[in-house]
CSV table of C-alpha atoms in Angstrom, one decimal:
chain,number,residue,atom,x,y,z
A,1,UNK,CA,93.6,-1.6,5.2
A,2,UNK,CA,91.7,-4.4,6.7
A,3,UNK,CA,92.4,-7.5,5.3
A,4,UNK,CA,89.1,-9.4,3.9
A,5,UNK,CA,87.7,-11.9,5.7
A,6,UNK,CA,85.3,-14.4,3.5
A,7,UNK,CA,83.2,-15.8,5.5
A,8,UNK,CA,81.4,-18.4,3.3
A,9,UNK,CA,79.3,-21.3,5.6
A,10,UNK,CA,76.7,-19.2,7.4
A,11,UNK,CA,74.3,-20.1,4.5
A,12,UNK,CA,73.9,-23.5,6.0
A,13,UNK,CA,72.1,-22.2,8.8
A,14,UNK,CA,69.3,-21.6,6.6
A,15,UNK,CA,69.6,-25.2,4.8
A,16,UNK,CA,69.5,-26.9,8.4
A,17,UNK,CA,65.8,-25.8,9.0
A,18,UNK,CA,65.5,-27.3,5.4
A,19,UNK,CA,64.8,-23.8,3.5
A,20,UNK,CA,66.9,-24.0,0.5
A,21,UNK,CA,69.1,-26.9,-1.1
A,22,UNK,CA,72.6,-25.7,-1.6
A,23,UNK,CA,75.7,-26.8,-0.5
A,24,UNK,CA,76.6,-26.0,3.3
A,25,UNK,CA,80.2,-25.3,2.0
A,26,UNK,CA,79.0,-23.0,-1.2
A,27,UNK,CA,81.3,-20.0,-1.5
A,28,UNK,CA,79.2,-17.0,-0.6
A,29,UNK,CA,83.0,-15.1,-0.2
A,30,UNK,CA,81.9,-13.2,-2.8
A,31,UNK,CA,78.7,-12.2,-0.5
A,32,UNK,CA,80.8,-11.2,2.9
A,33,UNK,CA,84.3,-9.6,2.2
A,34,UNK,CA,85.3,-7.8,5.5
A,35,UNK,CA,87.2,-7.7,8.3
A,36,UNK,CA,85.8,-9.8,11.4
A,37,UNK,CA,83.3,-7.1,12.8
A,38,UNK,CA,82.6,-6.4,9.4
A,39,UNK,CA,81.4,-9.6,8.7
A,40,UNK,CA,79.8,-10.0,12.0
A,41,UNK,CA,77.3,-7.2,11.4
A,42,UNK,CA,76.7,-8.4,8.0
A,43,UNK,CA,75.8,-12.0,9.0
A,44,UNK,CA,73.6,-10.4,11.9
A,45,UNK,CA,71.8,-8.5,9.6
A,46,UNK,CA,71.4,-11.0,7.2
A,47,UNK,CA,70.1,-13.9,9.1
A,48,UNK,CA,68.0,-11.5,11.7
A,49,UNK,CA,64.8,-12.7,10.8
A,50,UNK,CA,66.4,-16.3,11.2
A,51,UNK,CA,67.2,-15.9,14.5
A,52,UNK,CA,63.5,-14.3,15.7
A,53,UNK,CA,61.6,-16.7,13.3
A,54,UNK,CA,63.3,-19.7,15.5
A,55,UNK,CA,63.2,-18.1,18.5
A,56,UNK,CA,58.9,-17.8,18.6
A,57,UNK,CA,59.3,-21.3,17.0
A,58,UNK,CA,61.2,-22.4,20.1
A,59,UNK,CA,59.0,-21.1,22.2
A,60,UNK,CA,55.7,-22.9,20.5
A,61,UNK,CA,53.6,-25.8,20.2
A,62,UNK,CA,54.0,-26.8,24.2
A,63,UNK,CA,50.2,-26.9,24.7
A,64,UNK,CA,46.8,-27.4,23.5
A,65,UNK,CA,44.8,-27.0,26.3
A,66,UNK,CA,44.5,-26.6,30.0
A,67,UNK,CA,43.7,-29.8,30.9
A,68,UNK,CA,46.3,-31.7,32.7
A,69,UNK,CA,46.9,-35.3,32.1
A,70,UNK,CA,45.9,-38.1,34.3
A,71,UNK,CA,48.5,-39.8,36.6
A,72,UNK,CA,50.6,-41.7,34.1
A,73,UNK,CA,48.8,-40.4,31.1
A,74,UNK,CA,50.8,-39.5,28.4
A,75,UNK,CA,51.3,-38.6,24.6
A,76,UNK,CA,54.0,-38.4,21.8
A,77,UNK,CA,53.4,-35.3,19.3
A,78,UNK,CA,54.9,-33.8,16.5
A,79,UNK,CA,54.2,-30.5,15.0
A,80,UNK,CA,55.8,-28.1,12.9
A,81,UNK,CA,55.6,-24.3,12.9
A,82,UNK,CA,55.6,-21.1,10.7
A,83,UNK,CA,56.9,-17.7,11.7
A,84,UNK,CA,55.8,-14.7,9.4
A,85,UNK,CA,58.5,-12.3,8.7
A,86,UNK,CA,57.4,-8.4,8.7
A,87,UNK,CA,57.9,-6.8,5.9
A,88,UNK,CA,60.5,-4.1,7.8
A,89,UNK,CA,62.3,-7.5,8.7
A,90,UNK,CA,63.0,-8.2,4.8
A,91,UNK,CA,65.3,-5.8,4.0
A,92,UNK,CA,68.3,-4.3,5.8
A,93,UNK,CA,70.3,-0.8,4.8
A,94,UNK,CA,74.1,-1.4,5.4
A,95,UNK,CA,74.6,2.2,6.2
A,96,UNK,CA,72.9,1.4,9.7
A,97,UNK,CA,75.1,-0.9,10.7
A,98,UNK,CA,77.7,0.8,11.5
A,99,UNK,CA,80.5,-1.0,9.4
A,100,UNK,CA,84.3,0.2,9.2
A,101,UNK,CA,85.7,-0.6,5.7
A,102,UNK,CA,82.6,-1.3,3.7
A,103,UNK,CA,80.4,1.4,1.9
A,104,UNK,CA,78.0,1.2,-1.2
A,105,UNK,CA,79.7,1.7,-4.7
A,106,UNK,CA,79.0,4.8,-6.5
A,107,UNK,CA,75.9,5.4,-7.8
A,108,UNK,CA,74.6,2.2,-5.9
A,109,UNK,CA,72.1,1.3,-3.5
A,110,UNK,CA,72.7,0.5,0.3
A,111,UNK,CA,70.1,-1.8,0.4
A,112,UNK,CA,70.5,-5.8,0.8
A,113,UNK,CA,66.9,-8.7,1.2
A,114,UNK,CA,67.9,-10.6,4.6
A,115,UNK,CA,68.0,-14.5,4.4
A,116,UNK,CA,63.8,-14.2,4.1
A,117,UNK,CA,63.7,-11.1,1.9
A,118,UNK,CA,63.0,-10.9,-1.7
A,119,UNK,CA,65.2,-13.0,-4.3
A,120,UNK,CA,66.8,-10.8,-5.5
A,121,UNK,CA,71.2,-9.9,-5.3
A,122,UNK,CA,71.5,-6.6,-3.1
A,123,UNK,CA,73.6,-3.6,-3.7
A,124,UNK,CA,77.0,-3.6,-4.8
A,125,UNK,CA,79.5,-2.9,-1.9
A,126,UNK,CA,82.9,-1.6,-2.2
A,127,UNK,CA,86.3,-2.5,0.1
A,128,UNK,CA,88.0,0.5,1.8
A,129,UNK,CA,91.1,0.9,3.2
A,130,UNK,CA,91.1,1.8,6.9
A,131,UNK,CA,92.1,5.7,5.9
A,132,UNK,CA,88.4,5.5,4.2
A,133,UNK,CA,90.6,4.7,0.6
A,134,UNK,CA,88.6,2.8,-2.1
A,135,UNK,CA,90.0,-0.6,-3.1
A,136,UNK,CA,89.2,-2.1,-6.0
A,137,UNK,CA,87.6,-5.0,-4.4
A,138,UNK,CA,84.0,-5.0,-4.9
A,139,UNK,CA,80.9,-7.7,-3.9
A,140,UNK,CA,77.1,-7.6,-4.1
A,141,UNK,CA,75.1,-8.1,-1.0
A,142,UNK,CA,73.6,-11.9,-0.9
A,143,UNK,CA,70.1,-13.0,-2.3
A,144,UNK,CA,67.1,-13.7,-0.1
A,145,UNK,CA,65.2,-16.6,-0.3
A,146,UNK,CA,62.5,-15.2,-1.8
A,147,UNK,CA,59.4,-16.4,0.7
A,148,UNK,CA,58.9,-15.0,3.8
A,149,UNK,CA,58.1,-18.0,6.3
A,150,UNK,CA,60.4,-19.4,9.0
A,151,UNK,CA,60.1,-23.0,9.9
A,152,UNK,CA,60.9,-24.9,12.9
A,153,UNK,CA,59.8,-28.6,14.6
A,154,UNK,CA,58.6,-29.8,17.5
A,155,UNK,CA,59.2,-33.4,18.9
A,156,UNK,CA,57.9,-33.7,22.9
A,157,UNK,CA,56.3,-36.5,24.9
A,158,UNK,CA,54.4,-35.8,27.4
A,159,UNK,CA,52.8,-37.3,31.3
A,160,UNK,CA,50.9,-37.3,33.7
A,161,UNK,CA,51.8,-36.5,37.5
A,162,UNK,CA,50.1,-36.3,40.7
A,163,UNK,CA,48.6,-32.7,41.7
A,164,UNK,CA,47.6,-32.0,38.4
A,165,UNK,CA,50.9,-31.1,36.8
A,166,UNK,CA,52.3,-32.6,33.3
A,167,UNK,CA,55.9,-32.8,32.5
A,168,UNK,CA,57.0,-32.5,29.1
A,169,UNK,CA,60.0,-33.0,27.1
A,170,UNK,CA,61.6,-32.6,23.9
A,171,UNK,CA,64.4,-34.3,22.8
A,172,UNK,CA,66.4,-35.1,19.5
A,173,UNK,CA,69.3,-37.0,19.2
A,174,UNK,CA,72.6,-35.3,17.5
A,175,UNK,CA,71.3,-35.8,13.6
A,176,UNK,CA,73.8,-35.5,11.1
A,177,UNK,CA,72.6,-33.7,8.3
A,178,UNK,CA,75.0,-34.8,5.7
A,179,UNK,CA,78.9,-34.9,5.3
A,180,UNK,CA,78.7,-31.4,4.4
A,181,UNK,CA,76.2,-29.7,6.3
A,182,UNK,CA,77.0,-30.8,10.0
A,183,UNK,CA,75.1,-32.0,13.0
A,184,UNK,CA,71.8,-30.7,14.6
A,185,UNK,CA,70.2,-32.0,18.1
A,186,UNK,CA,67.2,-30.7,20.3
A,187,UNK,CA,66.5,-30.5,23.8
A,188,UNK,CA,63.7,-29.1,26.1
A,189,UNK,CA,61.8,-29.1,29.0
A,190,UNK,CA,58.3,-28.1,30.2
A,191,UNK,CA,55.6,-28.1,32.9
A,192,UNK,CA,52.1,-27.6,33.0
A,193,UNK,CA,49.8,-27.2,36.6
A,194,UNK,CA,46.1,-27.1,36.3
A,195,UNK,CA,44.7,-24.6,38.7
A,196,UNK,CA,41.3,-25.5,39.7
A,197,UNK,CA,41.8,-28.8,41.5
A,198,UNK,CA,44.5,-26.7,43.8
A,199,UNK,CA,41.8,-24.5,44.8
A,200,UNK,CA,38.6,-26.0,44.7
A,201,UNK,CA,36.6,-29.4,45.6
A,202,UNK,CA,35.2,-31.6,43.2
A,203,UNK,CA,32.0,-29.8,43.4
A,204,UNK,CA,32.9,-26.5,43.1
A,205,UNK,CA,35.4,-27.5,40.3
A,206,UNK,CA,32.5,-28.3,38.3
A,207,UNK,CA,30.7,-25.2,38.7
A,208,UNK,CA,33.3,-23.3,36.6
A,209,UNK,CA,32.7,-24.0,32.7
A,210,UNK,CA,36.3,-23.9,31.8
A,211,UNK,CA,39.7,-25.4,32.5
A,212,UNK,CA,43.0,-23.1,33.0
A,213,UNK,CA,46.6,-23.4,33.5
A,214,UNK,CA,49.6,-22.0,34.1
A,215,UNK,CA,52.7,-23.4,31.8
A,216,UNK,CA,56.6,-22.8,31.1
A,217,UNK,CA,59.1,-24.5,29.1
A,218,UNK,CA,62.5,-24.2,27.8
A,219,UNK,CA,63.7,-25.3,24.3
A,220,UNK,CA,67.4,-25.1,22.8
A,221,UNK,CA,68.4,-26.2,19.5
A,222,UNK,CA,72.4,-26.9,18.8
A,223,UNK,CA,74.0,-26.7,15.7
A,224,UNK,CA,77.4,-28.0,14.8
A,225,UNK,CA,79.2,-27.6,11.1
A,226,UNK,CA,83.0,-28.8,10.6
A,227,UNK,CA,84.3,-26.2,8.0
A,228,UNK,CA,86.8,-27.1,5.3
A,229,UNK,CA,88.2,-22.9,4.2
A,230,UNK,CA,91.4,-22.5,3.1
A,231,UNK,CA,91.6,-25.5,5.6
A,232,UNK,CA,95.1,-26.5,7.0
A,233,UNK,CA,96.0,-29.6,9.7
A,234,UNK,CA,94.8,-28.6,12.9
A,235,UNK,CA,93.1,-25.7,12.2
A,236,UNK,CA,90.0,-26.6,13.8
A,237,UNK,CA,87.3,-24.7,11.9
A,238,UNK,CA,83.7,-24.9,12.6
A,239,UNK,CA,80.4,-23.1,13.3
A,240,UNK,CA,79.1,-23.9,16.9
A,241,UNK,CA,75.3,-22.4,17.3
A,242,UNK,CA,73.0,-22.2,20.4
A,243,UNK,CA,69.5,-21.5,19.6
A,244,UNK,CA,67.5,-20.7,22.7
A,245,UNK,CA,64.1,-20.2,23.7
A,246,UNK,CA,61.8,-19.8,27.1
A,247,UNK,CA,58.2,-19.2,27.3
A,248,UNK,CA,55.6,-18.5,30.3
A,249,UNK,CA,51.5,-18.9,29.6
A,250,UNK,CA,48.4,-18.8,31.3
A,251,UNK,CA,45.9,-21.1,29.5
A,252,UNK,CA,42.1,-21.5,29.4
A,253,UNK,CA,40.3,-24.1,27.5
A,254,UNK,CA,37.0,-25.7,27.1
A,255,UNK,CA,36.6,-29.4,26.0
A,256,UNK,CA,33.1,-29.6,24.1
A,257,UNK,CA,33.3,-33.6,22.8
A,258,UNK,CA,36.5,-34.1,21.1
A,259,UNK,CA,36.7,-30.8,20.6
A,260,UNK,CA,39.0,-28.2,22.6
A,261,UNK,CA,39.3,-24.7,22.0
A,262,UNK,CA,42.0,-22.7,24.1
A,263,UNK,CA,43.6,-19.7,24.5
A,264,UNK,CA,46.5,-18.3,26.2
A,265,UNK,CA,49.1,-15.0,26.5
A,266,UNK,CA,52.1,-14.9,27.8
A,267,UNK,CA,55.5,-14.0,27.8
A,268,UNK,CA,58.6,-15.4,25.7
A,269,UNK,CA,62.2,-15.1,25.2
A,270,UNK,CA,64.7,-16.5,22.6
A,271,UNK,CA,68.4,-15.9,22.0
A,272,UNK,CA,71.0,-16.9,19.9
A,273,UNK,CA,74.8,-17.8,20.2
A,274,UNK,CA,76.4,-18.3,17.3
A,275,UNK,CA,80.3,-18.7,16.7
A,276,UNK,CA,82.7,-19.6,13.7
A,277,UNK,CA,85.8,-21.2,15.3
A,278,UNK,CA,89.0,-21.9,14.1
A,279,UNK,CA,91.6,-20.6,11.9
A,280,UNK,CA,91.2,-19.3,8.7
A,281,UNK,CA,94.0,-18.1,6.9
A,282,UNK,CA,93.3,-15.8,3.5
A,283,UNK,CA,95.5,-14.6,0.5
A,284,UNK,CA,95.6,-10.4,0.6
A,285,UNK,CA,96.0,-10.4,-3.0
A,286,UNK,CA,99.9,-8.5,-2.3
A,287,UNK,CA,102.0,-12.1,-1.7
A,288,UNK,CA,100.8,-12.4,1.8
A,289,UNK,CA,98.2,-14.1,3.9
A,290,UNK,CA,96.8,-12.8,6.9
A,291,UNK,CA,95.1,-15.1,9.6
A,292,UNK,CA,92.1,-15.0,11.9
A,293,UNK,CA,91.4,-17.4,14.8
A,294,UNK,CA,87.4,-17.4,16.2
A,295,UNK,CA,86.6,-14.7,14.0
A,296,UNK,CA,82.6,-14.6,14.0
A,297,UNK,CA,80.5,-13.9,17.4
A,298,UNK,CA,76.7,-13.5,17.8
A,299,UNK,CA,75.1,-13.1,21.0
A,300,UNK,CA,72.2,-11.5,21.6
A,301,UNK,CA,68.5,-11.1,22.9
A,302,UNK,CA,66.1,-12.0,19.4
A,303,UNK,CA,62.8,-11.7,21.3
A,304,UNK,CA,61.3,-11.0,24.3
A,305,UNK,CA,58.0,-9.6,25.1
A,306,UNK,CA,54.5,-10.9,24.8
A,307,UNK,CA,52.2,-13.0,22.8
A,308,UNK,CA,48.5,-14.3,22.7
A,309,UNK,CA,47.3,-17.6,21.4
A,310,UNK,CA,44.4,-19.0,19.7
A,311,UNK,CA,43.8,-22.7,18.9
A,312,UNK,CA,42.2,-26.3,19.3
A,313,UNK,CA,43.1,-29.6,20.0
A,314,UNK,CA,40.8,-32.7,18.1
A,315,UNK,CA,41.1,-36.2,19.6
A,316,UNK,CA,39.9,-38.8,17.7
A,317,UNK,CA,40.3,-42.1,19.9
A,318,UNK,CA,44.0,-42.4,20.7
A,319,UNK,CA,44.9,-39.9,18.1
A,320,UNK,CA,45.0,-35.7,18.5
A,321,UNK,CA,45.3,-33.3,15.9
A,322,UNK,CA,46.5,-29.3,17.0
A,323,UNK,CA,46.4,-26.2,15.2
A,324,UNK,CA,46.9,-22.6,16.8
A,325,UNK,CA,47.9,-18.9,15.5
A,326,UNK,CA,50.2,-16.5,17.4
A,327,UNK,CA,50.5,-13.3,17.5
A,328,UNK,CA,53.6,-11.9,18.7
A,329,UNK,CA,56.3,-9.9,17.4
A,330,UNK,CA,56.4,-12.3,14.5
A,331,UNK,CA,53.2,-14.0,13.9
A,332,UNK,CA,53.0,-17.2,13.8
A,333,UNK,CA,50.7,-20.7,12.5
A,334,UNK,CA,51.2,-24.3,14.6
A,335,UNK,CA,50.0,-27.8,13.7
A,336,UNK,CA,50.7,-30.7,14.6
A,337,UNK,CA,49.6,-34.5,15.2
A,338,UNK,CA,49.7,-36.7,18.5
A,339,UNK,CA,49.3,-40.2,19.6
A,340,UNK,CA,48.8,-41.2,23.6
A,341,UNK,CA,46.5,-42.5,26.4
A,342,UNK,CA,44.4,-40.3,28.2
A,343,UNK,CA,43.5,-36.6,28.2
């Protein structure tokens, strides 16, 4: 038989976007019993509508219009974003996922809510014995959070440089959350080039009633959490996480006063990296333990394809206000508030 793995902490990723209010270290062992790829699967499947609600978040809130700034202009913003999960993104059925010493108990349902699914506890699993023997070890598959909205931030400055181009970066400092709940820190970069100037006079530029662009950026959040399981000296356990996200638009916009409408498509991509390090030893229940060192892995692709944007930008003196929808693979609402100098 494989021995069980609890793997409690990977709640916290949810609290670090500031979704629920429970305790980074709460014992959801009774959630995940499994052996390593076991428990892999199950946290993918889980938290998959995590990882591609941040990634379209990651990838949002760059720009507001086509417009490049002035030489040396530049603005602060901050904005915050909602990604709508689908409803097929709710729900997940362990049977497809393909796991190795885990199957429904009898007369149970296969069906779990992922992180964003329903609140309610999923169906009751039952341990087996790598000869496909039943155990009498049994667990329910985890709670969702019972709303259906991913959130993520945006913090970027932006300025002005010659040839029509604007740099842009985000940037936030290692933040700890809390003794129990770890560190988070943000970083990012992005560039916008206005493409009438490049081509046309001064003249001509005029003679075309709206402004466009072409813009990229790259955003990663990182995630840290020291883990205290079964802990021993030197054991060294912690979740390391890579959130990462990179975008390509074309823009077009239209300042009428101090209003701007815009729109844009484009392409995007996003992918996690998520690791549980360490070693974690665990009580089999017989008078033995059994150890695991880095036993949790997730890399993969969360999105990539296109999306289409539709939104405004307001400026008010030296203040902006921004607000855009996205549709993508999961849809998504901006907004936002700015302060700076110049378009």
């Amino acid at each position: 038989m494989k021995k069980p793995f609890l793997f409690k902490p990977v709640m916290a990723l949810v609290l670090l976007f500031g979704v629920q209010k429970v305790s980074a270290q709460q014992n959801v062992g009774d959630l995940f019993k499994s052996g390593p790829a076991d428990a892999t699967k199950l946290v993918n499947a889980y938290f998959d509508p995590l990882y591609k609600g941040l990634g379209v978040g990651l990838t949002d809130g760059w720009s507001n219009t086509a417009k490049s700034k002035g030489l040396l202009k530049f603005d602060v913003r901050f904005s915050v974003s909602g990604a709508f999960v689908p409803q097929a993104s709710r729900s997940y059925d362990v049977n497809a996922l393909g796991l190795s010493n885990i199957k429904p108990a009898v007369g149970a349902s296969s069906i779990g809510p992922t992180a964003f699914g329903n609140d309610e506890v999923g169906g009751r699993m039952q341990i087996y014995t790598s000869n496909g023997l039943p155990t009498t070890t049994f667990f329910n598959l985890p709670k969702g959070l019972g709303f259906h909205i991913v959130p993520s931030a945006q913090i970027q400055a932006t300025l002005g440089l010659p040839k029509n181009i604007d740099v842009t970066l985000r940037a936030m400092p290692k933040v700890k959350l809390g003794s129990d709940l770890g560190s988070l820190s943000m970083i990012g970069f992005g560039a916008k080039i206005e493409l009438l100037p490049l081509f046309m006079s001064g003249t001509a530029e005029k003679l075309v009633p709206v402004d466009i662009a072409i813009a990229g950026g790259f955003t990663q959040y990182r995630y840290d959490l020291p883990l205290n399981i079964n802990n021993s000296t030197g054991s060294n356990q912690h979740i390391d996480a890579k959130f990462n996200g990179v975008n390509f638009d074309a823009i077009v916009s239209k300042k009428i006063l101090f209003f701007t409408p815009f729109a844009s498509v484009g392409y995007q991509t996003s992918n996690t990296n998520l690791k549980a390090l360490g070693t974690y030893s665990f009580d089999t229940g017989n008078g033995s333990s059994v150890n695991y060192t880095d036993p949790i892995s997730v890399k993969q692709t969360d999105i990539d394809g296109a999306r289409a944007s539709l939104g405004f930008q307001l400026k008010f003196g030296f203040f902006k206000f921004y607000g855009s929808y996205t549709a993508a693979k999961y849809s998504m609402v901006n907004a936002g508030i700015g302060l700076g100098i110049g378009q």
